[in-house]
Short mmCIF file of C-alpha atoms in Angstrom, two decimals:
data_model
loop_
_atom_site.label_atom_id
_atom_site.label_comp_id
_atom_site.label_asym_id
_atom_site.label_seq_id
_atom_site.Cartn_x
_atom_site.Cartn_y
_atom_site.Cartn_z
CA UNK S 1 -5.11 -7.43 -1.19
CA UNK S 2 -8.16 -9.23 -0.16
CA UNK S 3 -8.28 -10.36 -4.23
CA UNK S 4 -7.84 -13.85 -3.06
CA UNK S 5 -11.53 -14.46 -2.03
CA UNK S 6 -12.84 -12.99 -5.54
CA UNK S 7 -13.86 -14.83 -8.84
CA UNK S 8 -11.25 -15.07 -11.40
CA UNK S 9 -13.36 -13.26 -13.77
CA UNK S 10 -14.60 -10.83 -11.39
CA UNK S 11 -11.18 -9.87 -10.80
CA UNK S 12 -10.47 -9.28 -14.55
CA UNK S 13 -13.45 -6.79 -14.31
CA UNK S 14 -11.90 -4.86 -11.45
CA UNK S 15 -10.17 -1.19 -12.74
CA UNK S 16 -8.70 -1.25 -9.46
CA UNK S 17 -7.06 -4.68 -10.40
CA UNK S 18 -6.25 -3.10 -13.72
CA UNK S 19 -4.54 -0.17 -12.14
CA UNK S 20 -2.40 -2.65 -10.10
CA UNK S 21 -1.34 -4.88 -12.03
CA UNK S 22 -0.01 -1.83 -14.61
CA UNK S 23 2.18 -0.49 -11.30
CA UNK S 24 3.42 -3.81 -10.35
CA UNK S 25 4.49 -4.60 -13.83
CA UNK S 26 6.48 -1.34 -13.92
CA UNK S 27 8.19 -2.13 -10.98
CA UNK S 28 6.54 0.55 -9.31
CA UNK S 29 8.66 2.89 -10.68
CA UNK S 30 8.20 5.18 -13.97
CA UNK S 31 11.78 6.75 -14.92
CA UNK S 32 10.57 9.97 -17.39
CA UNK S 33 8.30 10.71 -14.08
CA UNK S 34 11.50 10.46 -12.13
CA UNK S 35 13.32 12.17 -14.17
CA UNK S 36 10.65 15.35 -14.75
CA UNK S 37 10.65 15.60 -10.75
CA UNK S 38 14.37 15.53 -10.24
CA UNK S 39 14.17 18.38 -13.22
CA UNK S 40 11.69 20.67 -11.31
CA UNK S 41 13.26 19.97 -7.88
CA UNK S 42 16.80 21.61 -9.55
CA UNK S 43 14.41 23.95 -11.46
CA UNK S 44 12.61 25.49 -8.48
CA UNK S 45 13.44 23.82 -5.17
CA UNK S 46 11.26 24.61 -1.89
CA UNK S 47 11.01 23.26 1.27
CA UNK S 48 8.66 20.20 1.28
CA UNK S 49 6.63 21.71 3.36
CA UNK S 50 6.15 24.25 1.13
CA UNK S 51 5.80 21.94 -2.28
CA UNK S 52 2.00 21.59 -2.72
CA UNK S 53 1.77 25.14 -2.55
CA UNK S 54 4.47 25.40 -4.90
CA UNK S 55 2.56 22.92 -7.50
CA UNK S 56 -0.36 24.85 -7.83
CA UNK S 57 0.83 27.88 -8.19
CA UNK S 58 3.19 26.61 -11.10
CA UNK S 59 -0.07 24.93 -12.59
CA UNK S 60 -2.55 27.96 -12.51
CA UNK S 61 0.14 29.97 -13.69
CA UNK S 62 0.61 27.56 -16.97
#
């Protein structure tokens, strides 16, 4: 994205570069992640609307 027009090495410096180049080599996709939100949706579903408000309250209450 726009990465194209920027010196190899310059590139190699970038943590943003970094950061993509971890997703893209996982596919995008991280299965115990997956798997630990399929858990708590079984655990303590909500409406989605409802799920940030959910998520903090199960935090502060950790």
């Amino acid at each position: 994205l726009g990465g194209e027009r920027l010196p190899a090495d310059m590139l190699a410096l970038s943590s943003e570069t970094t950061i993509h180049d971890f997703f893209r080599s996982q596919g995008n996709h991280f299965d115990s992640l997956e798997r630990a939100a399929e858990n708590l949706a079984e655990e303590q579903p909500c409406p989605s609307d409802e799920m940030q408000m959910m998520l903090k309250a199960r935090l502060r209450d950790r």
